[in-house]
């Protein structure tokens, strides 16, 4: 766990969250400030600061994150589609320094993103 990391604390059960799935490696919970009718975050339990901090040794974990997005969308009934987003670094709009994959759906998404 990284000191003061809010997502490490959610994964550790220290901060409450609406958790919809968890296993040894991943935790899926609802975003506190949803940007769409369905908005979930998928995180590794292990503290990884951002996608930019990952390497070849993280291939399996990254594959699991994406596969979990598919399972999450299915569970949430997003059969019309959904969006997956990983904001990375300041220019990428990352505000929490623990790798997380957004799964957003339940409305028509627009492109390009802001
Ligand atoms: P980022 O901007 O880093 O890509 O995404 C961070 C996300 O975490 C935001 O959508 C924000 O609403 C969400 N978030 C921040 N703090 C908390 C929290 O304490 N609990 C939950 N459930 N979501 C949070
Ligand atoms: Zn963390």
XYZ file of C-alpha atoms in Angstrom, residues 47-105:
59
model
C -0.280 0.084 -5.927
C 0.698 0.994 -9.490
C 0.928 4.768 -9.924
C -0.242 4.940 -13.541
C -0.327 3.110 -16.853
C 2.962 4.832 -17.687
C 4.581 2.992 -14.764
C 3.756 -0.458 -16.148
C 6.087 -2.693 -18.115
C 6.214 -6.124 -19.749
C 5.932 -7.750 -16.317
C 2.452 -6.232 -15.993
C 1.031 -7.713 -19.215
C -1.050 -10.290 -17.416
C -2.458 -7.754 -14.964
C -3.342 -5.342 -17.786
C -5.082 -8.135 -19.678
C -7.089 -8.958 -16.566
C -8.084 -5.320 -16.145
C -9.506 -5.227 -19.680
C -11.204 -8.603 -19.370
C -12.758 -7.464 -16.095
C -14.125 -4.414 -17.941
C -15.951 -6.762 -20.304
C -17.354 -8.769 -17.381
C -18.340 -5.592 -15.536
C -20.158 -4.176 -18.571
C -22.013 -7.477 -18.922
C -23.012 -7.500 -15.248
C -24.193 -3.902 -15.493
C -26.332 -4.665 -18.546
C -24.423 -2.385 -20.901
C -25.331 -4.410 -23.970
C -25.606 -1.266 -26.120
C -21.968 -0.462 -25.481
C -19.692 1.261 -23.051
C -16.476 3.225 -22.881
C -13.218 2.242 -21.187
C -10.805 5.012 -20.227
C -7.402 5.127 -18.547
C -6.333 8.703 -17.865
C -2.564 8.875 -17.528
C -0.530 11.713 -16.010
C -1.388 15.415 -15.768
C -2.093 15.945 -19.476
C -4.143 12.748 -19.532
C -6.372 14.124 -16.787
C -5.364 11.594 -14.126
C -6.396 12.874 -10.698
C -5.820 9.775 -8.537
C -2.293 8.329 -8.624
C -3.256 4.654 -8.566
C -3.886 2.911 -11.899
C -7.601 2.661 -12.659
C -9.716 1.769 -15.639
C -13.010 3.624 -15.998
C -16.015 1.728 -17.353
C -18.669 4.232 -18.353
C -22.027 3.592 -19.962
